[in-house]
XYZ file of N, CA and C in Angstrom:
786
model
N 0.848 -1.197 0.000
C 0.000 0.000 0.000
C 0.880 1.243 0.000
N 0.448 2.274 -0.721
C 1.224 3.500 -0.783
C 1.222 4.211 0.556
N 2.313 4.899 0.819
C 2.374 5.705 2.034
C 1.841 7.095 1.736
N 1.288 7.744 2.738
C 0.740 9.082 2.572
C 1.855 10.113 2.696
N 1.878 11.054 1.771
C 2.874 12.118 1.788
C 2.274 13.370 2.403
N 2.976 13.972 3.338
C 2.509 15.232 3.908
C 2.863 16.398 3.000
N 3.993 16.295 2.321
C 4.375 17.285 1.319
C 5.319 16.615 0.344
N 5.658 17.309 -0.737
C 6.479 16.716 -1.784
C 7.925 17.190 -1.757
N 8.289 18.000 -0.784
C 9.624 18.598 -0.771
C 10.729 17.550 -0.805
N 10.525 16.439 -0.105
C 11.540 15.386 -0.052
C 11.099 14.116 -0.780
N 10.083 14.237 -1.604
C 9.550 13.062 -2.293
C 10.446 12.647 -3.452
N 10.522 11.349 -3.674
C 11.197 10.821 -4.863
C 10.122 10.630 -5.928
N 10.292 11.295 -7.054
C 9.268 11.304 -8.099
C 9.830 10.699 -9.381
N 9.102 9.745 -9.942
C 9.452 9.123 -11.215
C 8.572 9.691 -12.319
N 9.193 10.096 -13.420
C 8.471 10.574 -14.593
C 8.634 9.577 -15.733
N 7.548 9.310 -16.429
C 7.603 8.492 -17.632
C 6.522 8.979 -18.592
N 6.394 8.306 -19.725
C 5.370 8.706 -20.700
C 5.241 7.630 -21.766
N 4.462 7.907 -22.803
C 4.436 7.003 -23.960
C 4.866 7.704 -25.240
N 5.122 9.007 -25.179
C 5.562 9.755 -26.358
C 7.073 9.704 -26.556
N 7.802 9.174 -25.589
C 9.238 9.021 -25.743
C 10.049 9.998 -24.914
N 11.307 9.655 -24.703
C 12.191 10.394 -23.812
C 12.414 11.838 -24.251
N 12.289 12.116 -25.552
C 12.559 13.463 -26.050
C 11.285 14.285 -26.277
N 10.152 13.807 -25.798
C 8.874 14.467 -26.056
C 8.749 15.795 -25.317
N 8.068 16.733 -25.951
C 7.809 18.043 -25.358
C 7.068 17.904 -24.031
N 6.064 17.045 -23.994
C 5.264 16.898 -22.780
C 6.061 16.413 -21.591
N 7.059 15.568 -21.833
C 7.903 15.082 -20.740
C 8.778 16.206 -20.206
N 9.262 17.050 -21.099
C 10.058 18.210 -20.684
C 9.230 19.168 -19.838
N 7.988 19.395 -20.259
C 7.084 20.253 -19.488
C 6.831 19.644 -18.112
N 6.603 18.342 -18.072
C 6.334 17.668 -16.800
C 7.553 17.712 -15.882
N 8.737 17.597 -16.458
C 9.953 17.691 -15.647
C 10.069 19.067 -14.992
N 9.798 20.117 -15.761
C 9.849 21.471 -15.193
C 8.869 21.615 -14.036
N 7.683 21.038 -14.195
C 6.672 21.103 -13.140
C 7.125 20.306 -11.917
N 7.626 19.102 -12.142
C 8.048 18.241 -11.033
C 9.172 18.872 -10.223
N 10.064 19.588 -10.895
C 11.198 20.204 -10.189
C 10.762 21.401 -9.337
N 9.546 21.871 -9.547
C 8.986 22.878 -8.645
C 8.541 22.241 -7.328
N 8.333 20.924 -7.358
C 7.769 20.218 -6.212
C 8.809 19.475 -5.393
N 9.875 18.994 -6.049
C 10.889 18.184 -5.373
C 12.209 18.275 -6.127
N 13.302 17.947 -5.426
C 14.622 17.916 -6.063
C 15.019 16.510 -6.506
N 14.268 15.503 -6.063
C 14.631 14.116 -6.372
C 13.762 13.597 -7.515
N 14.141 13.964 -8.729
C 13.350 13.647 -9.914
C 14.100 12.650 -10.785
N 13.436 11.569 -11.135
C 13.978 10.562 -12.038
C 13.146 10.554 -13.315
N 13.812 10.492 -14.463
C 13.127 10.421 -15.755
C 13.528 9.121 -16.426
N 12.576 8.219 -16.597
C 12.823 6.918 -17.222
C 11.675 6.669 -18.198
N 11.963 6.799 -19.479
C 10.912 6.823 -20.490
C 11.326 6.021 -21.719
N 10.367 5.698 -22.583
C 10.684 4.910 -23.779
C 11.666 5.627 -24.707
N 12.490 4.827 -25.352
C 13.467 5.356 -26.304
C 12.786 6.010 -27.500
N 11.613 5.487 -27.883
C 10.856 6.013 -29.019
C 9.376 6.042 -28.662
N 8.591 6.649 -29.519
C 7.159 6.793 -29.231
C 6.483 5.431 -29.097
N 5.627 5.323 -28.094
C 4.915 4.077 -27.808
C 3.419 4.330 -27.613
N 2.875 5.291 -28.334
C 1.463 5.634 -28.173
C 0.565 4.422 -28.426
N -0.509 4.337 -27.649
C -1.510 3.271 -27.765
C -0.925 1.888 -27.508
N 0.150 1.826 -26.730
C 0.749 0.525 -26.400
C 0.035 -0.155 -25.245
N -0.894 0.546 -24.625
C -1.666 0.027 -23.505
C -0.727 -0.492 -22.412
N -1.102 -1.598 -21.754
C -0.301 -2.080 -20.623
C 0.608 -3.242 -21.041
N 1.140 -3.165 -22.243
C 1.941 -4.276 -22.758
C 3.335 -4.311 -22.149
N 3.833 -5.525 -21.959
C 5.196 -5.781 -21.494
C 5.994 -6.435 -22.617
N 7.284 -6.181 -22.659
C 8.163 -6.819 -23.636
C 8.693 -8.115 -23.035
N 8.293 -9.249 -23.619
C 8.643 -10.555 -23.062
C 9.470 -11.421 -24.008
N 9.561 -11.057 -25.278
C 10.195 -11.929 -26.268
C 11.575 -11.455 -26.713
N 12.110 -10.463 -26.035
C 13.475 -10.004 -26.313
C 13.990 -9.285 -25.071
N 15.295 -9.135 -24.942
C 15.827 -8.394 -23.794
C 15.586 -6.903 -23.938
N 15.531 -6.222 -22.823
C 15.412 -4.764 -22.812
C 16.782 -4.146 -22.543
N 16.991 -2.967 -23.118
C 18.263 -2.279 -22.920
C 18.006 -0.866 -22.401
N 18.783 -0.491 -21.411
C 18.706 0.852 -20.850
C 19.824 1.704 -21.429
N 19.582 2.989 -21.490
C 20.650 3.908 -21.888
C 20.634 5.091 -20.935
N 21.751 5.327 -20.262
C 21.836 6.444 -19.337
C 22.127 7.715 -20.120
N 21.260 8.703 -19.978
C 21.371 9.956 -20.713
C 21.826 11.102 -19.830
N 21.888 10.870 -18.542
C 22.275 11.905 -17.591
C 21.983 11.427 -16.187
N 22.180 12.300 -15.221
C 21.910 11.946 -13.833
C 20.424 11.671 -13.639
N 20.086 10.460 -13.216
C 18.698 10.047 -12.970
C 17.834 10.151 -14.229
N 18.454 9.983 -15.396
C 17.724 10.087 -16.668
C 18.114 8.906 -17.565
N 17.113 8.094 -17.921
C 17.366 6.899 -18.724
C 16.293 6.750 -19.800
N 16.695 6.137 -20.903
C 15.720 5.666 -21.883
C 15.754 4.143 -21.884
N 14.612 3.541 -22.165
C 14.465 2.090 -22.242
C 13.872 1.765 -23.608
N 14.423 0.753 -24.289
C 13.878 0.401 -25.608
C 12.685 -0.539 -25.445
N 11.676 -0.043 -24.758
C 10.488 -0.841 -24.496
C 9.254 0.026 -24.357
N 8.230 -0.533 -23.759
C 6.948 0.137 -23.603
C 6.941 1.011 -22.347
N 5.923 1.850 -22.189
C 5.806 2.624 -20.948
C 5.750 1.737 -19.702
N 5.040 0.630 -19.786
C 4.980 -0.287 -18.652
C 6.351 -0.875 -18.351
N 7.088 -1.245 -19.404
C 8.468 -1.706 -19.218
C 9.282 -0.679 -18.444
N 9.134 0.586 -18.830
C 9.935 1.654 -18.227
C 9.679 1.778 -16.728
N 8.416 1.779 -16.342
C 8.086 1.923 -14.921
C 8.512 0.680 -14.148
N 8.329 -0.483 -14.743
C 8.766 -1.719 -14.100
C 10.284 -1.727 -13.909
N 11.036 -1.386 -14.957
C 12.498 -1.342 -14.857
C 12.955 -0.292 -13.839
N 12.226 0.816 -13.804
C 12.569 1.875 -12.845
C 12.404 1.393 -11.414
N 11.238 0.857 -11.106
C 10.908 0.554 -9.719
C 11.519 -0.752 -9.220
N 11.809 -1.668 -10.136
C 12.371 -2.956 -9.728
C 13.876 -3.057 -9.961
N 14.464 -2.069 -10.656
C 15.890 -2.165 -10.960
C 16.615 -0.840 -10.745
N 16.320 0.154 -11.553
C 17.083 1.402 -11.500
C 16.876 2.172 -10.199
N 15.695 2.060 -9.607
C 15.383 2.765 -8.363
C 15.107 1.784 -7.227
N 15.637 0.594 -7.342
C 15.317 -0.466 -6.384
C 15.763 -0.142 -4.966
N 16.763 0.738 -4.811
C 17.232 1.091 -3.471
C 16.192 1.870 -2.686
N 15.380 2.647 -3.407
C 14.324 3.443 -2.771
C 13.265 3.737 -3.824
N 12.135 3.089 -3.698
C 11.070 3.242 -4.689
C 10.519 4.656 -4.693
N 9.977 5.099 -5.820
C 9.402 6.440 -5.871
C 8.166 6.566 -4.992
N 7.990 7.746 -4.453
C 6.777 8.049 -3.692
C 5.622 8.394 -4.623
N 5.978 8.874 -5.812
C 4.974 9.363 -6.755
C 5.436 9.060 -8.169
N 4.518 8.569 -9.005
C 4.791 8.355 -10.427
C 3.908 9.299 -11.228
N 4.537 10.069 -12.114
C 3.823 10.972 -13.009
C 4.073 10.526 -14.440
N 3.016 10.408 -15.229
C 3.141 9.973 -16.618
C 2.545 11.025 -17.544
N 3.318 11.429 -18.545
C 2.848 12.435 -19.495
C 3.911 13.485 -19.756
N 3.533 14.660 -20.106
C 2.164 15.053 -20.414
C 1.891 14.605 -21.842
N 0.866 13.782 -22.026
C 0.592 13.225 -23.336
C 0.101 14.281 -24.312
N 0.560 14.174 -25.555
C 0.077 15.043 -26.628
C -1.222 14.437 -27.144
N -2.332 14.917 -26.647
C -3.639 14.359 -26.953
C -4.306 13.871 -25.683
N -5.612 14.038 -25.609
C -6.354 13.670 -24.405
C -6.466 12.156 -24.263
N -6.677 11.707 -23.051
C -6.985 10.305 -22.762
C -8.283 10.274 -21.968
N -9.383 10.205 -22.697
C -10.728 10.295 -22.145
C -11.542 9.074 -22.558
N -12.564 8.765 -21.769
C -13.429 7.654 -22.153
C -12.635 6.383 -22.380
N -12.897 5.730 -23.512
C -12.224 4.469 -23.832
C -10.736 4.618 -24.110
N -10.260 5.851 -24.283
C -8.821 6.063 -24.503
C -7.981 5.398 -23.423
N -8.496 5.381 -22.194
C -7.673 4.894 -21.081
C -7.310 3.417 -21.245
N -8.113 2.665 -21.990
C -7.822 1.246 -22.207
C -6.599 1.081 -23.108
N -6.453 1.970 -24.075
C -5.373 1.861 -25.056
C -4.138 2.669 -24.678
N -4.281 3.602 -23.790
C -3.247 4.600 -23.523
C -2.008 4.045 -22.832
N -0.840 4.285 -23.440
C 0.416 3.977 -22.769
C 0.693 4.934 -21.636
N 0.195 6.162 -21.760
C 0.354 7.157 -20.697
C -0.331 6.688 -19.418
N -1.577 6.271 -19.551
C -2.318 5.771 -18.390
C -1.695 4.474 -17.878
N -1.227 3.625 -18.793
C -0.625 2.352 -18.387
C 0.616 2.553 -17.536
N 1.447 3.535 -17.891
C 2.649 3.804 -17.094
C 2.270 4.190 -15.672
N 1.262 5.049 -15.543
C 0.796 5.437 -14.213
C 0.174 4.250 -13.489
N -0.577 3.451 -14.215
C -1.203 2.283 -13.596
C -0.156 1.295 -13.087
N 0.923 1.099 -13.849
C 1.989 0.210 -13.387
C 2.601 0.743 -12.097
N 2.754 2.055 -12.023
C 3.246 2.649 -10.788
C 2.342 2.349 -9.611
N 1.031 2.446 -9.830
C 0.076 2.146 -8.758
C 0.123 0.676 -8.368
N 0.218 -0.209 -9.355
C 0.301 -1.642 -9.077
C 1.515 -1.955 -8.209
N 2.615 -1.232 -8.471
C 3.859 -1.485 -7.746
C 3.967 -0.685 -6.452
N 2.905 0.059 -6.108
C 2.856 0.656 -4.784
C 3.062 2.143 -4.674
N 3.085 2.865 -5.787
C 3.266 4.319 -5.738
C 1.982 5.033 -6.142
N 1.663 6.097 -5.470
C 0.558 6.940 -5.932
C 0.929 7.474 -7.313
N -0.021 7.471 -8.232
C 0.324 7.732 -9.629
C -0.692 8.639 -10.303
N -0.177 9.474 -11.216
C -1.018 10.427 -11.935
C -0.631 10.420 -13.409
N -1.610 10.216 -14.285
C -1.425 10.361 -15.727
C -1.956 11.725 -16.137
N -1.204 12.425 -16.988
C -1.598 13.771 -17.419
C -1.571 13.858 -18.941
N -2.624 14.440 -19.507
C -2.741 14.545 -20.959
C -3.333 15.898 -21.340
N -2.936 16.387 -22.515
C -3.380 17.697 -23.004
C -4.098 17.541 -24.330
N -5.329 17.993 -24.366
C -6.116 17.962 -25.592
C -5.620 19.042 -26.556
N -5.619 18.777 -27.873
C -5.232 19.836 -28.812
C -6.266 20.946 -28.841
N -5.875 22.063 -29.402
C -6.775 23.205 -29.520
C -8.069 22.793 -30.218
N -9.171 23.320 -29.737
C -10.469 22.933 -30.274
C -10.652 23.319 -31.736
N -9.892 24.312 -32.205
C -10.014 24.778 -33.585
C -8.836 24.356 -34.462
N -7.689 24.101 -33.859
C -6.469 23.769 -34.599
C -5.774 22.604 -33.903
N -5.893 21.404 -34.462
C -5.370 20.206 -33.804
C -3.849 20.148 -33.758
N -3.169 21.068 -34.449
C -1.705 21.113 -34.384
C -1.213 22.014 -33.254
N -2.139 22.687 -32.568
C -1.787 23.641 -31.518
C -2.106 23.057 -30.143
N -1.131 23.152 -29.229
C -1.322 22.671 -27.864
C -1.015 23.799 -26.881
N -1.931 24.033 -25.959
C -1.799 25.136 -25.000
C -1.055 24.651 -23.749
N 0.261 24.619 -23.840
C 1.073 24.151 -22.718
C 0.957 25.065 -21.511
N 0.587 26.328 -21.746
C 0.420 27.250 -20.618
C -0.688 26.784 -19.676
N -1.676 26.083 -20.222
C -2.752 25.549 -19.385
C -2.207 24.495 -18.425
N -1.309 23.670 -18.920
C -0.693 22.641 -18.072
C 0.201 23.274 -17.017
N 1.075 24.178 -17.447
C 2.046 24.749 -16.502
C 1.375 25.584 -15.418
N 0.219 26.159 -15.721
C -0.477 26.960 -14.711
C -1.180 26.089 -13.675
N -1.842 25.035 -14.120
C -2.711 24.275 -13.216
C -2.101 22.975 -12.682
N -1.200 22.360 -13.425
C -0.710 21.036 -13.028
C 0.014 21.000 -11.686
N 0.871 21.981 -11.355
C 1.580 21.873 -10.071
C 0.646 21.721 -8.871
N -0.395 22.524 -8.820
C -1.321 22.453 -7.688
C -2.135 21.163 -7.721
N -2.556 20.736 -8.923
C -3.320 19.491 -9.036
C -2.487 18.308 -8.555
N -1.248 18.237 -9.025
C -0.368 17.132 -8.629
C -0.136 17.137 -7.123
N 0.144 18.303 -6.570
C 0.412 18.402 -5.130
C -0.789 17.942 -4.312
N -1.987 18.344 -4.710
C -3.188 17.948 -3.970
C -3.437 16.445 -4.059
N -3.280 15.878 -5.250
C -3.513 14.444 -5.412
C -2.454 13.623 -4.682
N -1.216 14.093 -4.714
C -0.120 13.340 -4.100
C -0.175 13.354 -2.581
N -0.666 14.437 -2.007
C -0.659 14.571 -0.545
C -2.020 14.302 0.090
N -3.019 13.949 -0.710
C -4.333 13.601 -0.160
C -4.163 12.418 0.792
N -4.780 12.489 1.940
C -4.589 11.487 2.994
C -5.327 10.178 2.749
N -6.114 10.085 1.706
C -6.833 8.847 1.392
C -5.837 7.700 1.178
N -6.011 6.579 1.876
C -5.064 5.468 1.732
C -5.307 4.672 0.454
N -4.336 3.857 0.101
C -4.489 2.957 -1.038
C -3.583 3.317 -2.197
N -3.469 2.374 -3.137
C -2.660 2.593 -4.338
C -3.472 3.403 -5.344
N -3.543 4.689 -5.127
C -4.440 5.536 -5.902
C -3.839 5.904 -7.255
N -4.716 5.954 -8.249
C -4.347 6.264 -9.628
C -5.319 7.303 -10.161
N -4.783 8.379 -10.720
C -5.622 9.467 -11.215
C -5.304 9.762 -12.676
N -6.344 10.084 -13.424
C -6.208 10.460 -14.827
C -6.633 11.916 -14.977
N -5.685 12.777 -15.357
C -5.932 14.217 -15.467
C -5.854 14.627 -16.933
N -6.865 15.352 -17.400
C -6.880 15.843 -18.774
C -7.106 17.346 -18.800
N -6.319 18.023 -19.638
C -6.409 19.470 -19.782
C -7.086 19.808 -21.105
N -8.030 20.750 -21.099
C -8.756 21.092 -22.324
C -7.876 21.844 -23.318
N -8.312 21.859 -24.567
C -7.548 22.510 -25.627
C -7.837 23.991 -25.738
N -7.669 24.707 -24.650
C -7.921 26.146 -24.606
C -6.826 26.817 -23.779
N -6.605 28.119 -23.982
C -5.610 28.832 -23.177
C -5.971 28.812 -21.698
N -4.963 28.991 -20.865
C -5.154 28.908 -19.413
C -6.213 29.869 -18.905
N -6.277 31.065 -19.480
C -7.222 32.061 -18.974
C -8.665 31.779 -19.379
N -8.878 30.744 -20.199
C -10.237 30.376 -20.590
C -10.754 29.137 -19.847
N -9.896 28.518 -19.047
C -10.307 27.321 -18.304
C -11.359 27.699 -17.266
N -12.464 26.954 -17.242
C -13.570 27.278 -16.342
C -13.364 26.751 -14.929
N -12.506 25.755 -14.784
C -12.281 25.186 -13.462
C -11.795 23.757 -13.565
N -11.838 23.052 -12.455
C -11.391 21.662 -12.370
C -12.560 20.823 -11.869
N -12.843 19.724 -12.566
C -13.950 18.854 -12.171
C -13.463 17.430 -11.922
N -13.913 16.867 -10.822
C -13.712 15.445 -10.567
C -14.823 14.702 -11.297
N -14.443 13.813 -12.216
C -15.410 13.208 -13.137
C -15.254 11.701 -13.210
N -16.305 11.062 -13.705
C -16.231 9.648 -14.059
C -15.668 9.516 -15.472
N -15.210 8.334 -15.799
C -14.766 8.045 -17.160
C -15.977 8.049 -18.078
N -15.871 8.744 -19.203
C -16.975 8.835 -20.140
C -17.025 7.672 -21.117
N -17.934 7.793 -22.086
C -18.125 6.725 -23.070
C -18.510 7.336 -24.410
N -17.784 6.955 -25.457
C -18.115 7.404 -26.805
C -19.189 6.499 -27.399
N -19.911 7.026 -28.372
C -21.042 6.297 -28.925
C -20.628 5.099 -29.774
N -19.462 5.154 -30.405
C -19.079 4.051 -31.280
C -17.716 3.475 -30.934
N -16.665 4.135 -31.221
C -15.333 3.570 -31.031
C -14.395 4.114 -32.073
N -13.548 3.276 -32.618
C -12.597 3.733 -33.615
C -13.038 3.300 -35.005
N -12.318 3.756 -36.007
C -12.644 3.445 -37.394
C -11.552 2.573 -37.999
N -11.889 1.905 -39.092
C -10.913 1.146 -39.871
C -10.905 1.717 -41.283
N -9.720 2.071 -41.762
C -9.562 2.690 -43.078
C -8.990 1.663 -44.046
N -9.613 1.528 -45.205
C -9.118 0.628 -46.245
C -8.345 1.412 -47.289
N -7.395 0.752 -47.927
C -6.635 1.391 -48.994
C -5.815 0.376 -49.755
N -5.032 0.867 -50.717
C -4.135 0.027 -51.488
C -2.754 0.655 -51.503
N -1.716 -0.178 -51.321
C -0.359 0.348 -51.350
C 0.074 0.586 -52.799
N 1.269 1.163 -53.037
C 1.690 1.478 -54.417
C 1.725 0.279 -55.356
N 1.855 -0.924 -54.816
C 1.863 -2.110 -55.676
C 0.468 -2.682 -55.892
N -0.534 -2.005 -55.319
C -1.910 -2.426 -55.515
C -2.443 -3.399 -54.493
N -1.638 -3.748 -53.505
C -2.094 -4.683 -52.483
C -2.948 -3.960 -51.442
N -4.071 -4.551 -51.057
C -4.947 -3.888 -50.082
C -4.339 -3.896 -48.684
N -4.679 -2.885 -47.910
C -4.251 -2.826 -46.514
C -5.377 -2.247 -45.669
N -5.267 -2.450 -44.373
C -6.185 -1.864 -43.400
C -5.383 -1.004 -42.441
N -5.964 0.117 -42.024
C -5.281 1.049 -41.128
C -6.254 1.429 -40.012
N -5.786 1.336 -38.771
C -6.631 1.744 -37.649
C -6.766 3.257 -37.667
N -8.009 3.736 -37.731
C -8.252 5.171 -37.808
C -8.406 5.802 -36.441
N -8.966 7.001 -36.431
C -9.133 7.738 -35.194
C -10.401 7.298 -34.470
N -10.422 7.596 -33.165
C -11.640 7.369 -32.400
C -12.750 8.280 -32.912
N -13.967 7.762 -32.892
C -15.124 8.603 -33.168
C -15.237 9.619 -32.036
N -15.287 10.890 -32.383
C -15.271 11.922 -31.344
C -16.643 12.173 -30.732
N -17.707 11.724 -31.406
C -19.049 12.014 -30.908
C -19.354 11.210 -29.653
N -19.980 11.871 -28.697
C -20.384 11.186 -27.479
C -21.679 11.799 -26.977
N -22.425 11.019 -26.235
C -23.634 11.525 -25.609
C -23.242 12.316 -24.369
N -23.767 13.526 -24.264
C -23.421 14.377 -23.129
C -24.006 13.795 -21.846
N -23.118 13.408 -20.942
C -23.526 12.821 -19.667
C -22.934 13.666 -18.547
N -23.768 14.128 -17.611
C -23.225 14.920 -16.499
C -22.162 14.142 -15.731
N -21.155 14.849 -15.281
C -20.085 14.279 -14.460
C -19.250 13.233 -15.196
N -19.153 13.334 -16.524
C -18.282 12.453 -17.306
C -17.155 13.279 -17.909
N -15.967 12.672 -18.043
C -14.806 13.432 -18.499
C -14.985 14.020 -19.898
N -15.593 13.262 -20.816
C -15.786 13.757 -22.178
C -16.654 15.011 -22.207
N -17.676 15.041 -21.376
C -18.567 16.201 -21.312
C -17.879 17.388 -20.663
N -17.210 17.158 -19.551
C -16.583 18.253 -18.805
C -15.477 18.930 -19.597
N -14.654 18.150 -20.289
C -13.553 18.765 -21.026
C -14.077 19.539 -22.231
N -15.160 19.054 -22.833
C -15.775 19.789 -23.940
C -16.362 21.108 -23.465
N -16.714 21.180 -22.185
C -17.264 22.404 -21.602
C -16.180 23.344 -21.077
N -14.905 22.970 -21.236
C -13.818 23.862 -20.847
C -13.228 23.624 -19.473
N -13.440 22.439 -18.917
C -12.912 22.120 -17.586
C -11.721 21.163 -17.672
N -10.822 21.279 -16.722
C -9.819 20.251 -16.491
C -10.516 19.103 -15.776
N -10.247 17.871 -16.194
C -10.912 16.724 -15.581
C -9.928 15.893 -14.766
N -10.398 15.413 -13.631
C -9.621 14.521 -12.770
C -10.484 13.293 -12.489
N -10.006 12.133 -12.910
C -10.776 10.899 -12.772
C -9.979 9.850 -12.007
N -10.500 9.354 -10.885
C -9.829 8.245 -10.195
C -10.076 6.949 -10.959
N -9.024 6.187 -11.180
C -9.127 4.912 -11.883
C -8.680 3.778 -10.967
N -8.993 2.543 -11.373
C -8.501 1.378 -10.640
C -8.183 0.274 -11.635
N -7.265 -0.602 -11.249
C -6.862 -1.677 -12.154
C -7.637 -2.965 -11.917
N -8.508 -2.990 -10.923
C -9.431 -4.109 -10.734
C -10.589 -3.913 -11.703
N -10.685 -4.760 -12.732
C -11.695 -4.590 -13.774
C -12.982 -5.363 -13.498
N -13.122 -5.907 -12.313
C -14.320 -6.670 -11.971
C -15.576 -5.810 -12.087
N -16.589 -6.332 -12.773
C -17.893 -5.664 -12.826
C -18.693 -6.157 -11.620
N -18.606 -5.430 -10.519
C -19.199 -5.893 -9.263
C -20.716 -5.958 -9.311
N -21.346 -5.060 -10.089
C -22.805 -5.088 -10.193
C -23.274 -6.386 -10.844
N -22.592 -6.806 -11.914
C -22.942 -8.062 -12.582
C -22.537 -9.253 -11.722
N -21.419 -9.146 -11.038
C -20.936 -10.230 -10.176
C -21.995 -10.639 -9.157
N -22.674 -9.652 -8.592
C -23.685 -9.931 -7.574
C -24.900 -10.654 -8.150
N -25.147 -10.478 -9.458
C -26.351 -11.031 -10.075
C -26.161 -12.425 -10.665
N -24.941 -12.825 -10.978
C -24.746 -13.999 -11.819
C -24.409 -15.280 -11.064
N -24.401 -15.234 -9.740
C -24.061 -16.427 -8.980
C -24.953 -17.614 -9.284
N -26.234 -17.363 -9.618
C -27.178 -18.458 -9.860
C -26.808 -19.275 -11.097
N -25.983 -18.699 -12.001
C -25.615 -19.419 -13.216
C -24.726 -20.619 -12.924
N -23.931 -20.505 -11.874
C -23.003 -21.581 -11.512
C -23.090 -21.837 -10.005
N -24.234 -22.375 -9.565
C -24.457 -22.567 -8.121
C -23.504 -23.630 -7.552
């Protein structure tokens, strides 16, 4: 079980992501983390691992590369990185807090199932550290534009509050920032995970030699507006904070189905 932190001044903090060791979001997160503590470790994938979910590399060896003091890249998935960090590179003293991100693109609704960003944080929680995944939605009008000022303004306080909350347990939080400038953010909402109406798309095509191929497309963005859901709140201009858990048991159905196998 995770220990409760009274403050972050002396906390050991691990940073990882799924966009890779050289990603802009990881650099932003490092700047934020260094406002909170001096003991910062960065252990992230050597290359982009978006949508890798909670996969582990089991069919080949992993290699670490030291890039600086407390800074490593791993040629594996986000989950590999957190596992290698907590069981090997930081084995002398496990991190008090794991931060994953800041992802380029939101992780809302069903995104959390596929997200390497969320998976890195979840691995941290499984291994006993309070963990936070952070993601930034692109601008609502221009998908190539990301308002990093929104993250830098609000993330330090959000992280500090989540990390020092006295609630016991291996807590995992998913934080998403809307695609608007900091001065347009309406507030912060604690929300449930939302649900999109359909899912993702499959794109058909032919390569230059005429052979057909299939390509996984983007998620369908349309969703039914549901109060207190992350998809609704972020569309309304709020930062969303969602508590997650790695126990996937459907307890409501569990209570009903015992008669099937008496």
